[in-house]
Amino acid sequence: GQQLNQSPQSMFIQEGEDVSMNCTSSSIFNTWLWYKQDPGEGPVLLIALYKAGELTSNGRLTAQFGITRKDSFLNISASIPSDVGIYFCAGRESGGYQKVTFGTGTKLQVIP
Amino acid sequence: NAGVTQTPKFQVLKTGQSMTLQCAQDMNHNSMYWYRQDPGMGLRLIYYSASEGTTDKGEVPNGYNVSRLNKREFSLRLESAAPSQTSVYFCASRVTNSPLHFGNGTRLTVT
């Protein structure tokens, strides 16, 4: 099955630093989603993007839906220890059962 | 407000044993999904149910069966477990055009 190319795979950053991660696909998506997964829990939705070019913020998080509809990025500003976790991008198709394809995840570690 | 509830949280099986993973949602969502999560592979869709009374195969359905018991409940069955089915299993639900809501997962080890 198709997988999104998500990078970086992992990153260690100092508390207070900004973080950027991105996803690219060979397919066009109508919706891009960003999820965070804490250890031992299921993914939780952070941001949903519905239009090409859309830039959306949720607190310290900002995400953009790429203009080509084949990519998206997520930025976290002024990181804090509770930002630790795995971040997944996901692209959703519009037809059929609205298939959702997930990226392989970015594991974020924040050093206090 | 429980959301999506999965049971059990952990399970260890021997090769060849069978078991059923349970999932229930209380959000009145019409669609339900089963994913497996393996290191470096992201989340892969096993089966889904677009609405009560229907089920369809996802990307990796081999070795699994599902039952949409009613609008709330969607179970995943392993008839004869294999070590390759060692994974973390997530159930999710949604209404059309909305994002997926996930449960907290079932961690399955097959020895």
mmCIF file of C-alpha atoms in Angstrom:
data_model
loop_
_atom_site.group_PDB
_atom_site.id
_atom_site.type_symbol
_atom_site.label_atom_id
_atom_site.label_comp_id
_atom_site.label_asym_id
_atom_site.label_seq_id
_atom_site.Cartn_x
_atom_site.Cartn_y
_atom_site.Cartn_z
ATOM 1 C CA GLY A 1 0.000 0.000 0.000
ATOM 2 C CA GLN A 2 0.973 3.609 -0.512
ATOM 3 C CA GLN A 3 2.912 5.380 2.229
ATOM 4 C CA LEU A 4 3.634 9.049 2.570
ATOM 5 C CA ASN A 5 7.264 10.133 2.755
ATOM 6 C CA GLN A 6 7.584 11.858 6.123
ATOM 7 C CA SER A 7 10.785 13.498 7.348
ATOM 8 C CA PRO A 8 12.718 13.619 9.473
ATOM 9 C CA GLN A 9 12.236 10.163 11.009
ATOM 10 C CA SER A 10 13.391 11.413 14.395
ATOM 11 C CA MET A 11 14.804 14.506 15.997
ATOM 12 C CA PHE A 12 16.301 15.629 19.288
ATOM 13 C CA ILE A 13 15.885 19.306 20.113
ATOM 14 C CA GLN A 14 16.487 21.612 23.033
ATOM 15 C CA GLU A 15 13.491 22.964 24.919
ATOM 16 C CA GLY A 16 12.535 26.340 23.439
ATOM 17 C CA GLU A 17 13.675 25.527 19.899
ATOM 18 C CA ASP A 18 11.363 25.524 16.898
ATOM 19 C CA VAL A 19 10.666 22.276 15.012
ATOM 20 C CA SER A 20 9.694 21.627 11.427
ATOM 21 C CA MET A 21 8.606 18.364 9.784
ATOM 22 C CA ASN A 22 7.053 17.610 6.414
ATOM 23 C CA CYS A 23 5.295 15.057 4.270
ATOM 24 C CA THR A 24 5.369 14.501 0.544
ATOM 25 C CA SER A 25 3.303 12.255 -1.674
ATOM 26 C CA SER A 26 3.154 11.172 -5.282
ATOM 27 C CA SER A 27 -0.646 11.461 -5.088
ATOM 28 C CA ILE A 28 -2.925 14.439 -4.670
ATOM 29 C CA PHE A 29 -4.963 14.632 -1.480
ATOM 30 C CA ASN A 30 -8.034 16.722 -0.719
ATOM 31 C CA THR A 31 -7.331 16.866 3.002
ATOM 32 C CA TRP A 32 -4.127 16.813 5.023
ATOM 33 C CA LEU A 33 -4.193 15.853 8.695
ATOM 34 C CA TRP A 34 -1.565 15.999 11.421
ATOM 35 C CA TYR A 35 -1.789 13.682 14.442
ATOM 36 C CA LYS A 36 0.301 13.290 17.592
ATOM 37 C CA GLN A 37 0.745 9.989 19.407
ATOM 38 C CA ASP A 38 1.881 9.861 23.025
ATOM 39 C CA PRO A 39 3.441 6.622 24.336
ATOM 40 C CA GLY A 40 0.825 3.945 24.980
ATOM 41 C CA GLU A 41 -2.006 5.941 23.446
ATOM 42 C CA GLY A 42 -3.747 6.354 20.112
ATOM 43 C CA PRO A 43 -3.086 9.206 17.674
ATOM 44 C CA VAL A 44 -4.864 12.463 18.479
ATOM 45 C CA LEU A 45 -5.739 15.020 15.809
ATOM 46 C CA LEU A 46 -3.755 18.260 15.970
ATOM 47 C CA ILE A 47 -4.669 20.102 12.778
ATOM 48 C CA ALA A 48 -6.831 19.437 9.710
ATOM 49 C CA LEU A 49 -6.247 21.251 6.399
ATOM 50 C CA TYR A 50 -8.928 21.285 3.716
ATOM 51 C CA LYS A 51 -7.726 23.642 0.945
ATOM 52 C CA ALA A 52 -4.538 23.886 -1.120
ATOM 53 C CA GLY A 53 -2.408 26.748 0.219
ATOM 54 C CA GLU A 54 -4.238 26.805 3.547
ATOM 55 C CA LEU A 55 -2.154 27.813 6.568
ATOM 56 C CA THR A 56 -3.695 26.909 9.922
ATOM 57 C CA SER A 57 -2.507 27.420 13.492
ATOM 58 C CA ASN A 58 -3.415 25.694 16.743
ATOM 59 C CA GLY A 59 -1.538 27.380 19.588
ATOM 60 C CA ARG A 60 2.180 26.866 18.990
ATOM 61 C CA LEU A 61 1.494 24.570 16.032
ATOM 62 C CA THR A 62 1.225 25.782 12.438
ATOM 63 C CA ALA A 63 0.555 23.558 9.435
ATOM 64 C CA GLN A 64 0.258 24.237 5.721
ATOM 65 C CA PHE A 65 -1.461 22.401 2.872
ATOM 66 C CA GLY A 66 0.955 22.559 -0.059
ATOM 67 C CA ILE A 67 -0.171 24.370 -3.191
ATOM 68 C CA THR A 68 0.456 21.250 -5.329
ATOM 69 C CA ARG A 69 -1.757 19.226 -2.907
ATOM 70 C CA LYS A 70 1.054 16.698 -2.674
ATOM 71 C CA ASP A 71 2.768 17.968 0.455
ATOM 72 C CA SER A 72 2.256 19.475 3.885
ATOM 73 C CA PHE A 73 4.426 20.701 6.734
ATOM 74 C CA LEU A 74 4.006 21.121 10.477
ATOM 75 C CA ASN A 75 5.911 23.645 12.592
ATOM 76 C CA ILE A 76 6.071 23.695 16.373
ATOM 77 C CA SER A 77 7.363 26.887 17.923
ATOM 78 C CA ALA A 78 9.108 27.224 21.295
ATOM 79 C CA SER A 79 9.042 23.491 22.062
ATOM 80 C CA ILE A 80 8.286 22.245 25.576
ATOM 81 C CA PRO A 81 8.865 18.806 27.160
ATOM 82 C CA SER A 82 5.252 17.699 26.638
ATOM 83 C CA ASP A 83 5.730 18.028 22.861
ATOM 84 C CA VAL A 84 7.562 14.685 23.035
ATOM 85 C CA GLY A 85 5.838 12.022 20.965
ATOM 86 C CA ILE A 86 5.409 10.721 17.442
ATOM 87 C CA TYR A 87 3.849 13.037 14.864
ATOM 88 C CA PHE A 88 2.027 11.560 11.878
ATOM 89 C CA CYS A 89 0.859 13.234 8.729
ATOM 90 C CA ALA A 90 -2.077 11.743 6.846
ATOM 91 C CA GLY A 91 -3.611 12.454 3.463
ATOM 92 C CA ARG A 92 -7.269 11.809 2.734
ATOM 93 C CA GLU A 93 -8.736 11.145 -0.704
ATOM 94 C CA SER A 94 -12.138 12.503 -1.652
ATOM 95 C CA GLY A 95 -13.692 9.606 -3.526
ATOM 96 C CA GLY A 96 -14.791 6.126 -2.507
ATOM 97 C CA TYR A 97 -14.463 5.530 1.201
ATOM 98 C CA GLN A 98 -12.199 8.593 1.607
ATOM 99 C CA LYS A 99 -9.094 6.494 2.099
ATOM 100 C CA VAL A 100 -6.602 7.904 4.593
ATOM 101 C CA THR A 101 -2.903 7.217 4.016
ATOM 102 C CA PHE A 102 -0.503 7.752 6.914
ATOM 103 C CA GLY A 103 3.111 8.843 6.958
ATOM 104 C CA THR A 104 5.688 6.757 8.823
ATOM 105 C CA GLY A 105 5.962 9.279 11.649
ATOM 106 C CA THR A 106 8.469 11.735 13.126
ATOM 107 C CA LYS A 107 9.653 10.868 16.629
ATOM 108 C CA LEU A 108 10.332 14.061 18.579
ATOM 109 C CA GLN A 109 12.429 14.182 21.729
ATOM 110 C CA VAL A 110 12.781 17.436 23.668
ATOM 111 C CA ILE A 111 15.788 17.920 25.948
ATOM 112 C CA PRO A 112 14.892 20.116 28.945
ATOM 113 C CA ASN B 1 -17.365 10.851 27.291
ATOM 114 C CA ALA B 2 -15.389 7.714 26.386
ATOM 115 C CA GLY B 3 -14.916 8.190 22.601
ATOM 116 C CA VAL B 4 -13.420 4.996 21.120
ATOM 117 C CA THR B 5 -12.847 2.156 23.599
ATOM 118 C CA GLN B 6 -10.724 -0.893 22.789
ATOM 119 C CA THR B 7 -10.367 -4.109 24.757
ATOM 120 C CA PRO B 8 -8.137 -5.749 25.752
ATOM 121 C CA LYS B 9 -5.199 -3.343 26.154
ATOM 122 C CA PHE B 10 -2.612 -6.152 26.026
ATOM 123 C CA GLN B 11 -2.702 -9.756 24.819
ATOM 124 C CA VAL B 12 -0.184 -12.549 24.344
ATOM 125 C CA LEU B 13 -1.129 -15.459 22.097
ATOM 126 C CA LYS B 14 0.589 -18.632 20.999
ATOM 127 C CA THR B 15 0.832 -19.330 17.265
ATOM 128 C CA GLY B 16 -2.432 -20.844 16.040
ATOM 129 C CA GLN B 17 -4.627 -19.458 18.821
ATOM 130 C CA SER B 18 -7.605 -17.280 18.000
ATOM 131 C CA MET B 19 -8.919 -14.122 19.576
ATOM 132 C CA THR B 20 -11.259 -11.202 19.004
ATOM 133 C CA LEU B 21 -10.341 -7.573 19.557
ATOM 134 C CA GLN B 22 -13.303 -5.443 20.605
ATOM 135 C CA CYS B 23 -14.007 -1.821 19.712
ATOM 136 C CA ALA B 24 -16.913 0.412 20.660
ATOM 137 C CA GLN B 25 -17.583 4.101 20.006
ATOM 138 C CA ASP B 26 -20.154 6.347 21.643
ATOM 139 C CA MET B 27 -19.992 9.259 19.192
ATOM 140 C CA ASN B 28 -22.722 7.989 16.828
ATOM 141 C CA HIS B 29 -20.151 7.715 14.004
ATOM 142 C CA ASN B 30 -21.205 5.774 10.930
ATOM 143 C CA SER B 31 -17.744 4.595 9.797
ATOM 144 C CA MET B 32 -15.317 2.423 11.764
ATOM 145 C CA TYR B 33 -11.815 1.202 10.967
ATOM 146 C CA TRP B 34 -9.135 -1.236 12.119
ATOM 147 C CA TYR B 35 -5.453 -0.309 11.654
ATOM 148 C CA ARG B 36 -2.231 -2.003 12.642
ATOM 149 C CA GLN B 37 0.883 -0.055 13.600
ATOM 150 C CA ASP B 38 4.343 -1.519 13.120
ATOM 151 C CA PRO B 39 7.692 0.244 13.641
ATOM 152 C CA GLY B 40 8.680 2.298 10.610
ATOM 153 C CA MET B 41 5.455 1.444 8.759
ATOM 154 C CA GLY B 42 3.002 4.026 10.021
ATOM 155 C CA LEU B 43 -0.623 2.928 10.280
ATOM 156 C CA ARG B 44 -1.982 0.436 7.755
ATOM 157 C CA LEU B 45 -5.667 -0.203 7.211
ATOM 158 C CA ILE B 46 -6.818 -3.784 7.806
ATOM 159 C CA TYR B 47 -10.604 -3.541 7.347
ATOM 160 C CA TYR B 48 -13.217 -0.842 7.497
ATOM 161 C CA SER B 49 -16.966 -0.498 7.797
ATOM 162 C CA ALA B 50 -18.389 2.520 6.005
ATOM 163 C CA SER B 51 -21.756 2.033 7.644
ATOM 164 C CA GLU B 52 -23.656 -0.456 9.774
ATOM 165 C CA GLY B 53 -24.099 -3.683 7.822
ATOM 166 C CA THR B 54 -21.118 -3.242 5.484
ATOM 167 C CA THR B 55 -17.456 -4.229 5.756
ATOM 168 C CA ASP B 56 -14.606 -4.009 3.242
ATOM 169 C CA LYS B 57 -10.963 -4.970 3.000
ATOM 170 C CA GLY B 58 -8.211 -2.423 3.480
ATOM 171 C CA GLU B 59 -4.523 -2.688 2.562
ATOM 172 C CA VAL B 60 -3.551 -5.679 4.749
ATOM 173 C CA PRO B 61 -6.657 -7.875 5.366
ATOM 174 C CA ASN B 62 -5.074 -11.343 5.145
ATOM 175 C CA GLY B 63 -5.406 -13.363 8.350
ATOM 176 C CA TYR B 64 -8.192 -11.177 9.767
ATOM 177 C CA ASN B 65 -11.980 -11.048 9.797
ATOM 178 C CA VAL B 66 -14.297 -8.345 11.079
ATOM 179 C CA SER B 67 -17.860 -7.969 12.272
ATOM 180 C CA ARG B 68 -19.852 -4.752 12.482
ATOM 181 C CA LEU B 69 -22.129 -5.886 15.264
ATOM 182 C CA ASN B 70 -24.175 -2.674 15.370
ATOM 183 C CA LYS B 71 -23.519 1.026 14.850
ATOM 184 C CA ARG B 72 -21.376 1.228 17.995
ATOM 185 C CA GLU B 73 -19.278 -1.939 17.791
ATOM 186 C CA PHE B 74 -16.725 -3.245 15.299
ATOM 187 C CA SER B 75 -14.676 -6.326 16.192
ATOM 188 C CA LEU B 76 -11.509 -7.762 14.635
ATOM 189 C CA ARG B 77 -10.884 -11.514 14.744
ATOM 190 C CA LEU B 78 -7.664 -13.447 14.290
ATOM 191 C CA GLU B 79 -8.660 -17.043 13.544
ATOM 192 C CA SER B 80 -5.157 -18.548 13.706
ATOM 193 C CA ALA B 81 -2.601 -16.079 15.025
ATOM 194 C CA ALA B 82 0.863 -15.885 13.471
ATOM 195 C CA PRO B 83 4.021 -14.125 14.740
ATOM 196 C CA SER B 84 3.699 -11.682 11.802
ATOM 197 C CA GLN B 85 0.522 -10.409 13.446
ATOM 198 C CA THR B 86 2.454 -9.115 16.446
ATOM 199 C CA SER B 87 1.573 -5.446 16.345
ATOM 200 C CA VAL B 88 -0.373 -2.631 17.948
ATOM 201 C CA TYR B 89 -3.960 -2.554 16.716
ATOM 202 C CA PHE B 90 -5.985 0.647 16.620
ATOM 203 C CA CYS B 91 -9.677 1.071 16.097
ATOM 204 C CA ALA B 92 -10.942 4.406 14.749
ATOM 205 C CA SER B 93 -14.262 5.956 13.827
ATOM 206 C CA ARG B 94 -15.595 9.035 12.082
ATOM 207 C CA VAL B 95 -18.492 10.608 10.267
ATOM 208 C CA THR B 96 -18.091 11.355 6.548
ATOM 209 C CA ASN B 97 -15.694 14.237 5.749
ATOM 210 C CA SER B 98 -14.405 14.414 9.311
ATOM 211 C CA PRO B 99 -11.049 13.232 10.733
ATOM 212 C CA LEU B 100 -10.556 9.831 12.350
ATOM 213 C CA HIS B 101 -10.875 9.433 16.122
ATOM 214 C CA PHE B 102 -8.672 6.661 17.522
ATOM 215 C CA GLY B 103 -8.846 4.352 20.513
ATOM 216 C CA ASN B 104 -5.809 3.713 22.709
ATOM 217 C CA GLY B 105 -4.814 0.487 21.021
ATOM 218 C CA THR B 106 -4.389 -3.216 21.763
ATOM 219 C CA ARG B 107 -0.819 -4.446 22.030
ATOM 220 C CA LEU B 108 -0.711 -8.006 20.699
ATOM 221 C CA THR B 109 2.256 -10.372 20.876
ATOM 222 C CA VAL B 110 2.146 -13.733 19.094
ATOM 223 C CA THR B 111 4.842 -16.195 20.162
#
